[in-house]
Amino acid sequence: MKQTLMGNDAIALGMIHSNIDMVSGYPGTPSSEILTNVQKLKAQYDLDLYAQWATNEKVGFEVAYAGAMTGRRAAATMKQVGLNVAGDALMSAAYIGNLGAFILIVADDPGFHSSQTEQDSRVFAKFAKIPVLDPSTPQDAYDFVGLAAEISEKFQTPTMLRPVMRVCHARQIVEVDDKINFTPQKGSFKRDISRWAAVPRAGRLRQGYEMIDRINAIKEYNWEKLIKPEFEKCKGGKLLILSSGTGYGFAKEALDDLSIEADIIKFKMPYPLPKNKIKEQFKNYEHILVVEEPMACIEEQIMAPNVHGRLDLTMNIIDELQKVYIQDALSKLGIYKGENLYPSIPYKEEIPSRPPNLCPGCPHRDVYYSIMKVFKKKKSIYPSDIGCYTLGINQGAIDTVLCMGASVSMASGFSIADPDKYIVATIGDSTFFHGGIPPLINAVYQKHKFLLVILDNSVVAMTGRQKPPQRQNGEVDIVKVAEGCGAETYEYEYSNDINQTMNFFKQIKEKYDNATGPIVAVVREFCVLDKEIVNLHLPQEFSKVNPEECIACDQCTTVYKCPPMSYNDDGKIEIDPFLCIGCGSCLNVVCPTEAFVLDEERSLKK
């Protein structure tokens, strides 16, 4: 049957059709919808499978991998930077292997659309010596799940499926199985200490040799099953393009646009490649151009004098693929000599800046505003973390962003390096569980003095409002966790009256001045996009502006920064009624001339 599916939907359905019955992971764009859709399919078809979010990617990997050790088919999902967190487990699992299929689904983000790095997970697979499949379309994404499961079980190795953002979030009419015949295998752990608990040196050295033999066997499989049939269709000539993933689609479109004839090979499995057999084909061509993103994974494996790509600067060396980059490469090789069909290099021209912002009514905004009012910028350092609250950077409330949990560790470092300043770190609830607990313990036992503000809205808001541990299970409580780490901990229930929030932080500042170690402030909030609870928190107090009181001081637009606020043609601030959600926060403190007043008519209607 045919269905119109987003790439991540296709992967989720592919897992059901491949009898994968243990799925664990951590949300992160562009991967988040995969596990979410497995959960939806589980409910829709009443399937007996495990599909749950873990506290971080390493935990998710290890939960699923244990299932594959018992013979069950399992998968772990994450984004590319999450693979860094799971990397420790992956490197060892690559030596040990698995019995049931184990698919590591890692969604990459070329172009930095929602990530702090542009790293290439195909290169990580090469580093770990595990095979990686690179889909170019949602149809590939669906098909490659079954292929990955087959390879993983045949060679007893973790196998990576690496869709990029343009595949994860693209939609296509996908040919899928018309029935759900979900028949998962039962797990049965068979004790094999020499394999599952091999220790250095002898045990791991043996597994190292086995891993090398395994990867060589996969190279042969790759050639016979996937690559050789593609080369048999080729004609030879002036140009051969080697690609994987989205590079294939970009290359085909560019060749059509530029009216250039060439052979194109799509490597479904860009690692491991049988380089000698591939290089034998090069004698039939004058130029070989490698089109891939974002790093030179294929090119590094098949380097030759007539191979061109990122390493010799023929292709772009950063950013996601665009057809203009392929046109430029073909021009450099003297293959294309026509007019410039794609004259604009992306993002090179000046365009009006419109940075992302916290949602109207978001409690994070009020908390950041209060922190800056109490802990003055010139006397403070504001390390923060990864989440929607990172958008507080637009308020000037954030000085550093590194990686998940780093706000706590860096607060420790700043307290040592610049002890005369107040250190006020901010972190979300899910990020705290993910990576904030070990550095907090470190800060307690080493007596690093700083304030950690945990913004607890009880939802993983940025990636689709997944439910974190304390929302799923009330026995998990952030205050108790922080106290258990040994930190002096305080709790505050968010109020839309900013005066109350400022007073809370004034009290915390007094505690800070007398502290000898870290202080934790847990601020209980909500997410304005959380439809289950948001109506319990919004007072429906809508604002309007008294233009006679507005002096265009910019406090609301540069410090508070709520999206409904903007200047009108008369040079006065006005509030967009379509954006204002009735939080009422701006009715106090924000405006020094008290130009914001209650819109009684609209508030009464609500």
Coordinates of C-alpha atoms in Angstrom, one line a residue:
M1 CA 0.0 0.0 0.0
K2 CA 1.0 3.6 -0.3
Q3 CA 1.1 6.2 2.4
T4 CA 2.2 9.8 2.5
L5 CA 4.8 9.8 5.3
M6 CA 7.3 12.1 6.8
G7 CA 10.8 10.5 7.0
N8 CA 10.6 9.9 10.7
D9 CA 7.1 8.4 10.4
A10 CA 8.5 6.0 7.8
I11 CA 11.3 4.9 10.1
A12 CA 8.8 4.3 12.9
L13 CA 6.6 2.2 10.6
G14 CA 9.7 0.4 9.3
M15 CA 10.5 -0.6 12.8
I16 CA 7.1 -2.1 13.4
H17 CA 7.3 -4.0 10.1
S18 CA 10.8 -5.2 11.0
N19 CA 9.5 -6.6 14.3
I20 CA 11.6 -4.3 16.5
D21 CA 10.0 -4.5 19.9
M22 CA 12.4 -2.6 22.1
V23 CA 13.0 1.1 21.4
S24 CA 14.6 3.6 23.7
G25 CA 16.2 7.0 23.1
Y26 CA 16.3 10.7 24.0
P27 CA 14.5 13.4 22.1
G28 CA 16.4 15.9 19.9
T29 CA 15.6 17.5 16.6
P30 CA 15.5 16.1 14.0
S31 CA 15.0 12.7 15.5
S32 CA 12.2 13.2 18.0
E33 CA 9.2 12.1 16.0
I34 CA 10.6 8.6 15.5
L35 CA 10.1 7.2 19.0
T36 CA 6.9 9.3 19.4
N37 CA 5.4 7.6 16.3
V38 CA 6.4 4.2 17.5
Q39 CA 4.5 5.0 20.7
K40 CA 1.5 6.0 18.6
L41 CA 1.6 2.9 16.5
K42 CA 1.9 0.8 19.6
A43 CA -1.3 2.4 20.9
Q44 CA -3.1 2.3 17.5
Y45 CA -2.5 -1.5 16.9
D46 CA -2.3 -2.6 20.6
L47 CA 1.3 -3.9 20.1
D48 CA 3.3 -5.6 22.8
L49 CA 6.5 -3.6 22.6
Y50 CA 8.7 -1.4 24.7
A51 CA 9.0 2.2 23.5
Q52 CA 10.1 4.7 26.2
W53 CA 12.2 7.9 26.5
A54 CA 15.3 7.5 28.6
T55 CA 17.0 10.1 30.8
N56 CA 19.8 10.5 28.2
E57 CA 21.1 8.9 25.0
K58 CA 23.6 6.7 26.8
V59 CA 20.9 5.2 29.0
G60 CA 18.6 4.8 26.0
F61 CA 21.4 3.0 24.0
E62 CA 22.2 0.6 26.9
V63 CA 18.6 -0.3 27.6
A64 CA 18.0 -1.2 23.9
Y65 CA 21.4 -2.9 23.5
A66 CA 20.6 -5.2 26.5
G67 CA 17.5 -6.3 24.6
A68 CA 19.6 -7.1 21.5
M69 CA 22.0 -9.2 23.7
T70 CA 19.0 -11.5 24.5
G71 CA 18.0 -12.0 20.9
R72 CA 15.3 -9.4 20.7
R73 CA 15.3 -6.8 17.9
A74 CA 16.0 -3.4 19.4
A75 CA 16.7 0.2 18.4
A76 CA 18.0 3.4 20.0
T77 CA 17.1 6.8 18.7
M78 CA 18.9 10.2 19.1
K79 CA 20.3 13.2 17.2
Q80 CA 23.9 13.5 16.2
V81 CA 25.1 15.3 19.3
G82 CA 23.3 12.7 21.4
L83 CA 25.6 10.1 19.9
N84 CA 28.5 11.9 21.7
V85 CA 26.7 11.0 25.0
A86 CA 26.2 7.4 23.9
G87 CA 29.6 7.1 22.4
D88 CA 31.2 5.3 25.4
A89 CA 28.6 2.5 25.1
L90 CA 28.8 2.4 21.3
M91 CA 32.5 1.9 21.2
S92 CA 32.4 -1.1 23.5
A93 CA 29.2 -2.5 21.9
A94 CA 31.0 -2.5 18.5
Y95 CA 33.6 -4.9 19.9
I96 CA 31.1 -7.1 21.7
G97 CA 28.3 -7.3 19.0
N98 CA 24.7 -8.5 19.5
L99 CA 22.4 -11.5 18.8
G100 CA 19.2 -9.8 17.9
A101 CA 19.2 -6.9 15.5
F102 CA 20.4 -3.6 17.1
I103 CA 19.8 -0.5 15.0
L104 CA 21.3 2.8 16.2
I105 CA 19.2 5.6 14.6
V106 CA 21.1 8.9 14.6
A107 CA 19.6 11.9 12.9
D108 CA 22.1 14.4 11.6
D109 CA 21.7 18.1 11.1
P110 CA 23.9 19.5 8.3
G111 CA 23.6 23.3 8.3
F112 CA 23.2 23.7 12.1
H113 CA 19.4 24.1 11.8
S114 CA 18.8 23.1 15.4
S115 CA 22.1 21.8 16.7
Q116 CA 25.3 23.1 18.1
T117 CA 27.5 21.1 15.8
E118 CA 27.4 19.8 12.2
Q119 CA 29.1 16.5 12.9
D120 CA 28.7 13.6 10.6
S121 CA 27.6 10.4 12.2
R122 CA 28.8 8.3 9.3
V123 CA 32.3 9.3 10.4
F124 CA 31.4 8.2 14.0
A125 CA 30.3 4.8 12.6
K126 CA 33.6 4.6 10.7
F127 CA 35.4 5.5 14.0
A128 CA 33.5 2.7 15.8
K129 CA 33.9 0.2 12.9
I130 CA 30.1 -0.4 12.5
P131 CA 28.1 -0.3 9.2
V132 CA 26.0 2.8 8.5
L133 CA 23.1 3.2 6.1
D134 CA 22.3 6.7 4.7
P135 CA 18.8 7.1 3.3
S136 CA 18.2 9.8 0.7
T137 CA 14.3 9.8 0.9
P138 CA 11.5 8.8 3.2
Q139 CA 11.1 5.7 1.1
D140 CA 14.8 4.8 1.7
A141 CA 14.2 5.6 5.4
Y142 CA 11.5 3.0 5.5
D143 CA 13.3 0.4 3.5
F144 CA 16.6 0.8 5.2
V145 CA 15.2 -0.1 8.6
G146 CA 14.6 -3.7 7.4
L147 CA 18.0 -3.7 5.7
A148 CA 19.7 -2.5 8.8
A149 CA 18.0 -5.2 10.9
E150 CA 19.1 -7.8 8.4
I151 CA 22.7 -6.7 8.4
S152 CA 22.8 -6.3 12.2
E153 CA 21.6 -9.9 12.7
K154 CA 23.6 -11.4 9.9
F155 CA 26.9 -10.0 11.2
Q156 CA 25.9 -9.6 14.8
T157 CA 26.9 -6.0 15.0
P158 CA 25.3 -2.7 15.9
T159 CA 24.2 -1.0 12.6
M160 CA 23.6 2.7 12.2
L161 CA 20.7 4.3 10.3
R162 CA 21.7 7.9 9.7
P163 CA 18.9 10.1 8.2
V164 CA 19.6 13.8 7.9
M165 CA 17.1 16.6 8.7
R166 CA 16.0 16.9 5.1
V167 CA 15.1 13.2 5.1
C168 CA 13.6 13.2 8.6
H169 CA 11.2 16.0 7.9
A170 CA 10.5 15.5 4.2
R171 CA 7.3 13.9 3.1
Q172 CA 6.9 11.4 0.3
I173 CA 4.4 8.8 -1.0
V174 CA 6.0 5.7 0.4
E175 CA 5.3 2.1 -0.6
V176 CA 4.9 0.1 2.6
D177 CA 3.6 -3.3 3.7
D178 CA -0.2 -3.3 3.8
K179 CA -0.5 -5.3 7.0
I180 CA 0.9 -5.2 10.5
N181 CA 2.2 -8.7 11.1
F182 CA 4.1 -7.9 14.3
T183 CA 5.8 -11.1 15.5
P184 CA 8.7 -10.1 17.7
Q185 CA 11.2 -12.6 19.1
K186 CA 11.3 -13.5 22.7
G187 CA 14.4 -12.6 24.6
S188 CA 16.5 -15.2 26.4
F189 CA 19.8 -14.2 27.9
K190 CA 22.4 -16.9 27.5
R191 CA 25.4 -16.5 29.8
D192 CA 28.6 -16.1 27.8
I193 CA 31.1 -14.3 30.0
S194 CA 33.9 -14.5 27.5
R195 CA 31.7 -12.4 25.1
W196 CA 29.4 -10.2 27.2
A197 CA 32.0 -9.4 29.9
A198 CA 35.3 -9.7 28.0
V199 CA 38.0 -7.7 29.9
P200 CA 41.3 -6.3 28.7
R201 CA 43.7 -7.4 27.5
A202 CA 43.2 -10.9 26.1
G203 CA 39.4 -10.8 25.9
R204 CA 39.1 -7.4 24.1
L205 CA 42.1 -8.1 21.8
R206 CA 40.3 -11.2 20.6
Q207 CA 37.1 -9.2 20.0
G208 CA 39.2 -6.6 18.2
Y209 CA 40.3 -9.1 15.7
E210 CA 36.8 -10.4 15.3
M211 CA 35.6 -6.9 14.7
I212 CA 38.1 -6.4 11.9
D213 CA 37.1 -9.7 10.3
R214 CA 33.5 -8.6 10.6
I215 CA 33.9 -5.3 9.0
N216 CA 35.8 -6.9 6.1
A217 CA 33.0 -9.3 5.6
I218 CA 30.5 -6.4 5.5
K219 CA 32.6 -4.7 2.9
E220 CA 32.2 -7.8 0.7
Y221 CA 28.5 -7.9 1.4
N222 CA 28.2 -4.2 0.5
W223 CA 29.9 -4.8 -2.8
E224 CA 28.0 -7.9 -3.9
K225 CA 24.5 -6.8 -2.7
L226 CA 24.4 -3.1 -2.9
I227 CA 27.2 -1.5 -4.9
K228 CA 28.1 -3.9 -7.8
P229 CA 24.5 -3.9 -9.2
E230 CA 24.7 -0.1 -9.4
F231 CA 28.0 -0.1 -11.3
E232 CA 26.7 -2.7 -13.7
K233 CA 24.2 0.0 -14.9
C234 CA 26.9 2.6 -15.6
K235 CA 28.2 3.5 -19.0
G236 CA 31.5 5.2 -18.3
G237 CA 32.5 8.6 -19.7
K238 CA 33.8 11.9 -18.5
L239 CA 32.1 12.1 -15.1
L240 CA 31.2 9.7 -12.3
I241 CA 29.4 11.1 -9.2
L242 CA 29.5 9.1 -6.0
S243 CA 27.0 10.0 -3.4
S244 CA 25.0 8.9 -0.4
G245 CA 21.9 10.2 1.4
T246 CA 20.6 13.6 0.2
G247 CA 23.7 14.0 -1.9
Y248 CA 22.1 11.7 -4.5
G249 CA 19.0 13.8 -4.9
F250 CA 20.9 17.1 -5.1
A251 CA 23.3 15.6 -7.7
K252 CA 20.5 14.2 -9.9
E253 CA 18.6 17.5 -9.8
A254 CA 21.7 19.6 -10.6
L255 CA 22.7 17.4 -13.5
D256 CA 19.2 17.7 -15.0
D257 CA 19.2 21.5 -14.5
L258 CA 22.6 21.9 -16.1
S259 CA 22.0 19.3 -18.9
I260 CA 25.1 17.3 -18.0
E261 CA 25.2 13.5 -18.6
A262 CA 27.0 11.5 -15.9
D263 CA 26.8 8.2 -14.1
I264 CA 25.6 8.5 -10.5
I265 CA 26.2 5.9 -7.8
K266 CA 24.3 6.0 -4.6
F267 CA 26.0 4.3 -1.8
K268 CA 23.3 3.0 0.5
M269 CA 26.0 1.9 2.9
P270 CA 28.7 4.6 2.8
Y271 CA 30.8 2.7 5.4
P272 CA 32.5 0.3 5.1
L273 CA 33.3 0.6 1.4
P274 CA 35.3 -2.0 -0.6
K275 CA 37.7 0.6 -1.8
N276 CA 39.8 -1.5 -4.1
K277 CA 36.9 -2.8 -6.1
I278 CA 35.4 0.7 -6.3
K279 CA 38.7 2.1 -7.5
E280 CA 38.9 -0.4 -10.3
Q281 CA 35.8 1.4 -11.8
F282 CA 37.7 4.7 -11.9
K283 CA 39.6 3.8 -15.1
N284 CA 36.3 4.3 -17.0
Y285 CA 36.1 8.0 -16.0
E286 CA 38.1 11.2 -16.3
H287 CA 36.7 12.8 -13.1
I288 CA 35.0 11.3 -10.0
L289 CA 33.1 13.8 -7.9
V290 CA 32.0 12.9 -4.4
V291 CA 28.7 14.6 -3.3
E292 CA 28.0 14.0 0.4
E293 CA 27.3 15.9 3.5
P294 CA 28.6 17.2 5.8
M295 CA 32.0 15.5 5.9
A296 CA 34.3 13.5 3.6
C297 CA 33.3 10.0 4.8
I298 CA 33.1 8.4 1.3
E299 CA 36.0 10.5 -0.1
E300 CA 38.4 9.5 2.6
Q301 CA 37.9 5.8 1.8
I302 CA 38.4 6.0 -1.9
M303 CA 41.0 8.7 -2.4
A304 CA 42.7 8.7 -5.8
P305 CA 44.2 11.4 -8.1
N306 CA 41.0 11.8 -10.1
V307 CA 38.7 11.9 -7.1
H308 CA 37.4 15.3 -6.1
G309 CA 35.2 16.5 -3.3
R310 CA 35.6 18.3 0.0
L311 CA 39.2 17.3 0.7
D312 CA 40.5 19.2 -2.3
L313 CA 38.0 22.0 -1.9
T314 CA 36.1 21.2 -5.1
M315 CA 32.9 20.9 -3.0
N316 CA 31.8 23.0 -0.1
I317 CA 33.5 22.2 3.2
I318 CA 30.8 23.3 5.6
D319 CA 27.0 23.8 5.5
E320 CA 24.3 21.5 4.1
L321 CA 24.3 20.6 0.4
Q322 CA 22.8 23.0 -2.2
K323 CA 22.7 22.6 -5.9
V324 CA 24.9 25.7 -6.3
Y325 CA 27.7 23.9 -4.6
I326 CA 27.5 21.1 -7.2
Q327 CA 27.4 23.6 -10.0
D328 CA 30.5 25.4 -8.7
A329 CA 32.3 22.0 -8.4
L330 CA 31.5 21.1 -12.0
S331 CA 32.7 24.5 -13.1
K332 CA 36.0 24.0 -11.3
L333 CA 36.4 20.6 -13.1
G334 CA 35.8 22.3 -16.4
I335 CA 32.7 20.1 -17.0
Y336 CA 30.1 22.9 -16.8
K337 CA 30.8 26.1 -18.7
G338 CA 27.3 27.5 -19.0
E339 CA 25.5 30.4 -17.3
N340 CA 25.2 30.6 -13.5
L341 CA 21.8 29.0 -12.8
Y342 CA 22.2 29.3 -9.0
P343 CA 23.8 32.7 -8.5
S344 CA 23.0 33.1 -4.8
I345 CA 25.2 31.4 -2.2
P346 CA 22.9 30.7 0.7
Y347 CA 23.0 33.2 3.5
K348 CA 25.7 35.4 1.8
E349 CA 23.3 38.3 1.2
E350 CA 22.1 40.6 3.9
I351 CA 18.6 39.7 5.0
P352 CA 16.5 41.2 7.9
S353 CA 17.4 39.5 11.2
R354 CA 14.6 37.8 13.0
P355 CA 16.0 35.7 15.8
P356 CA 13.8 33.0 17.5
N357 CA 12.2 34.0 20.7
L358 CA 10.5 32.6 23.8
C359 CA 6.8 32.1 23.3
P360 CA 4.3 34.8 24.5
G361 CA 3.6 34.1 28.1
C362 CA 6.5 31.8 28.7
P363 CA 7.5 31.8 32.4
H364 CA 11.2 31.5 31.4
R365 CA 11.0 35.1 30.3
D366 CA 9.9 36.4 33.7
V367 CA 12.4 34.3 35.5
Y368 CA 15.3 35.6 33.3
Y369 CA 14.0 39.1 33.7
S370 CA 14.0 38.8 37.5
I371 CA 17.4 37.2 37.6
M372 CA 18.9 40.1 35.7
K373 CA 17.2 42.7 37.9
V374 CA 18.5 41.1 41.1
F375 CA 21.9 39.7 39.9
K376 CA 23.2 42.7 37.8
K377 CA 24.9 41.8 34.5
K378 CA 28.1 43.7 35.3
K379 CA 28.5 41.7 38.5
S380 CA 27.4 38.3 37.3
I381 CA 28.1 35.5 34.8
Y382 CA 25.1 33.6 33.4
P383 CA 26.1 30.1 32.1
S384 CA 23.1 28.2 30.6
D385 CA 22.3 25.0 28.8
I386 CA 20.5 23.3 25.9
G387 CA 16.7 23.7 25.7
C388 CA 14.0 26.2 24.7
Y389 CA 15.2 28.3 27.6
T390 CA 18.4 28.9 25.6
L391 CA 16.3 31.6 23.8
G392 CA 16.8 33.7 26.9
I393 CA 19.9 34.7 25.1
N394 CA 17.8 37.3 23.3
Q395 CA 17.2 39.0 26.7
G396 CA 20.9 39.1 27.4
A397 CA 20.3 36.6 30.2
I398 CA 22.7 34.0 28.9
D399 CA 26.5 34.2 28.5
T400 CA 27.5 30.7 27.6
V401 CA 26.0 27.6 25.9
L402 CA 28.1 24.5 25.4
C403 CA 26.3 21.2 25.7
M404 CA 23.8 19.3 27.8
G405 CA 24.6 19.8 31.5
A406 CA 27.5 22.1 30.9
S407 CA 25.9 25.0 32.7
V408 CA 26.5 23.3 36.0
S409 CA 30.1 22.3 35.3
M410 CA 31.0 25.7 33.8
A411 CA 29.4 27.4 36.8
S412 CA 31.9 25.5 38.9
G413 CA 34.7 26.6 36.6
F414 CA 33.6 30.3 36.7
S415 CA 33.4 30.2 40.5
I416 CA 37.0 29.3 40.6
A417 CA 38.3 31.5 37.7
D418 CA 36.3 34.7 38.5
P419 CA 35.2 34.4 42.2
D420 CA 34.3 38.0 42.6
K421 CA 31.2 37.7 40.4
Y422 CA 27.8 36.1 41.1
I423 CA 27.5 32.9 39.0
V424 CA 23.9 32.2 38.1
A425 CA 23.4 29.1 36.0
T426 CA 20.1 28.1 34.4
I427 CA 19.1 24.6 33.3
G428 CA 15.9 22.8 32.3
D429 CA 14.3 19.9 34.2
S430 CA 15.0 17.3 31.5
T431 CA 18.5 18.6 30.9
F432 CA 19.2 18.4 34.6
F433 CA 18.2 14.7 34.6
H434 CA 20.2 14.2 31.4
G435 CA 23.5 15.7 32.4
G436 CA 23.2 18.1 35.3
I437 CA 23.4 15.7 38.3
P438 CA 27.0 14.5 38.1
P439 CA 28.4 18.1 37.9
L440 CA 26.2 19.2 40.8
I441 CA 27.6 16.4 43.0
N442 CA 31.0 17.5 41.9
A443 CA 30.2 21.1 42.9
V444 CA 28.9 20.0 46.3
Y445 CA 31.9 17.9 47.3
Q446 CA 34.3 20.5 46.0
K447 CA 32.3 23.4 47.5
H448 CA 32.0 25.5 44.3
K449 CA 29.9 28.5 45.1
F450 CA 27.1 29.4 42.5
L451 CA 23.4 29.5 42.1
L452 CA 21.8 26.9 39.9
V453 CA 18.2 27.7 38.8
I454 CA 16.3 24.7 37.5
L455 CA 13.5 25.8 35.2
D456 CA 11.0 23.0 35.8
N457 CA 8.1 23.2 33.4
S458 CA 7.8 19.3 33.5
V459 CA 8.0 18.9 29.8
V460 CA 10.7 18.5 27.2
A461 CA 9.3 21.6 25.4
M462 CA 11.8 22.2 22.6
T463 CA 11.6 18.8 21.0
G464 CA 7.9 18.2 21.0
R465 CA 6.7 18.2 24.6
Q466 CA 7.8 14.7 25.6
K467 CA 7.1 13.9 29.3
P468 CA 10.2 13.9 31.5
P469 CA 10.7 11.5 34.4
Q470 CA 8.9 13.5 37.1
R471 CA 5.9 14.0 34.9
Q472 CA 5.7 10.2 34.2
N473 CA 6.4 9.1 37.7
G474 CA 5.7 11.3 40.7
E475 CA 8.2 9.4 42.8
V476 CA 10.9 11.3 40.9
D477 CA 11.3 14.8 42.3
I478 CA 13.9 17.4 41.4
V479 CA 14.0 19.0 44.8
K480 CA 14.7 15.6 46.4
V481 CA 17.3 14.8 43.8
A482 CA 19.1 18.1 44.3
E483 CA 18.9 17.7 48.1
G484 CA 20.2 14.1 47.7
C485 CA 23.2 15.5 45.9
G486 CA 23.9 17.5 49.0
A487 CA 23.0 21.0 47.7
E488 CA 21.2 23.6 49.6
T489 CA 17.9 23.7 47.8
Y490 CA 14.9 26.1 47.6
E491 CA 11.6 25.8 45.7
Y492 CA 9.5 28.6 44.1
E493 CA 6.1 28.3 42.5
Y494 CA 6.0 30.6 39.5
S495 CA 3.7 33.6 39.6
N496 CA 2.8 35.9 36.8
D497 CA 3.5 38.8 39.3
I498 CA 7.1 39.5 38.5
N499 CA 7.4 41.3 41.8
Q500 CA 7.0 38.0 43.6
T501 CA 9.7 36.4 41.4
M502 CA 12.1 39.2 42.0
N503 CA 11.5 39.0 45.7
F504 CA 12.3 35.3 45.7
F505 CA 15.6 35.9 44.0
K506 CA 16.4 38.7 46.4
Q507 CA 16.1 36.2 49.2
I508 CA 18.2 33.7 47.3
K509 CA 20.8 36.4 46.8
E510 CA 21.1 36.8 50.5
K511 CA 21.5 33.0 50.9
Y512 CA 24.2 33.1 48.1
D513 CA 26.2 35.8 50.0
N514 CA 26.4 33.5 53.0
A515 CA 26.8 30.2 51.2
T516 CA 30.0 28.0 51.1
G517 CA 28.9 25.8 48.2
P518 CA 26.2 25.6 45.4
I519 CA 22.7 26.7 46.0
V520 CA 19.8 25.2 43.9
A521 CA 16.6 27.1 43.2
V522 CA 13.9 24.9 41.6
V523 CA 11.3 27.1 39.9
R524 CA 8.0 25.3 39.2
E525 CA 6.7 26.5 35.9
F526 CA 4.6 25.4 33.0
C527 CA 4.8 25.4 29.2
V528 CA 2.4 27.6 27.3
L529 CA 2.2 24.9 24.6
D530 CA 1.4 22.2 27.1
K531 CA -2.3 21.8 26.4
E532 CA -2.9 19.4 29.3
I533 CA -2.2 22.0 31.9
V534 CA -1.8 25.5 30.4
N535 CA -5.3 26.6 31.0
L536 CA -4.8 26.0 34.7
H537 CA -2.1 28.6 34.8
L538 CA -3.1 31.5 32.5
P539 CA -5.1 34.1 34.3
Q540 CA -6.6 35.5 31.0
E541 CA -5.3 39.0 31.9
F542 CA -4.8 40.6 28.5
S543 CA -2.8 43.8 28.2
K544 CA -3.1 46.9 26.1
V545 CA -0.9 50.1 25.9
N546 CA -1.9 53.6 27.0
P547 CA -0.1 55.5 24.2
E548 CA 0.1 58.7 26.3
E549 CA 2.3 56.9 28.9
C550 CA 4.6 55.2 26.4
I551 CA 7.9 57.0 26.0
A552 CA 9.5 54.5 23.6
C553 CA 12.2 53.6 26.2
D554 CA 12.7 50.1 24.6
Q555 CA 12.6 48.3 28.0
C556 CA 9.8 46.0 26.8
T557 CA 11.4 45.3 23.4
T558 CA 15.0 44.9 24.4
V559 CA 15.0 43.6 27.9
Y560 CA 11.6 41.8 28.4
K561 CA 11.2 40.9 24.7
C562 CA 7.7 39.4 24.5
P563 CA 6.7 38.8 20.8
P564 CA 3.3 40.7 20.9
M565 CA 5.1 43.9 21.7
S566 CA 6.2 46.1 18.8
Y567 CA 6.2 49.7 17.6
N568 CA 3.4 51.1 15.5
D569 CA 3.5 53.8 12.9
D570 CA 3.2 56.5 15.6
G571 CA 6.4 55.3 17.3
K572 CA 4.5 53.9 20.3
I573 CA 4.4 50.3 21.6
E574 CA 1.3 48.3 20.8
I575 CA 0.3 44.7 21.7
D576 CA -0.7 42.3 18.9
P577 CA -4.0 40.7 20.1
F578 CA -3.4 37.7 18.0
L579 CA -0.2 36.9 19.9
C580 CA -1.0 37.9 23.4
I581 CA -2.2 34.9 25.4
G582 CA -3.3 36.7 28.6
C583 CA -0.5 35.9 31.0
G584 CA -0.7 39.4 32.5
S585 CA 3.0 39.4 33.4
C586 CA 3.7 42.8 31.7
L587 CA 1.2 44.6 33.9
N588 CA 3.7 45.1 36.6
V589 CA 7.4 46.1 36.7
V590 CA 8.2 45.7 33.0
C591 CA 7.2 49.3 31.9
P592 CA 8.8 52.1 33.9
T593 CA 6.0 54.5 33.0
E594 CA 3.2 51.8 33.6
A595 CA 2.0 52.2 30.0
F596 CA 0.8 48.5 30.0
V597 CA -2.8 48.4 31.4
L598 CA -5.4 45.7 31.7
D599 CA -7.6 45.3 28.6
E600 CA -10.7 44.8 30.7
E601 CA -13.1 44.3 27.7
R602 CA -11.0 41.5 26.3
S603 CA -10.2 39.9 29.6
L604 CA -13.8 39.8 30.6
K605 CA -14.8 38.1 27.3
K606 CA -12.3 35.3 28.0

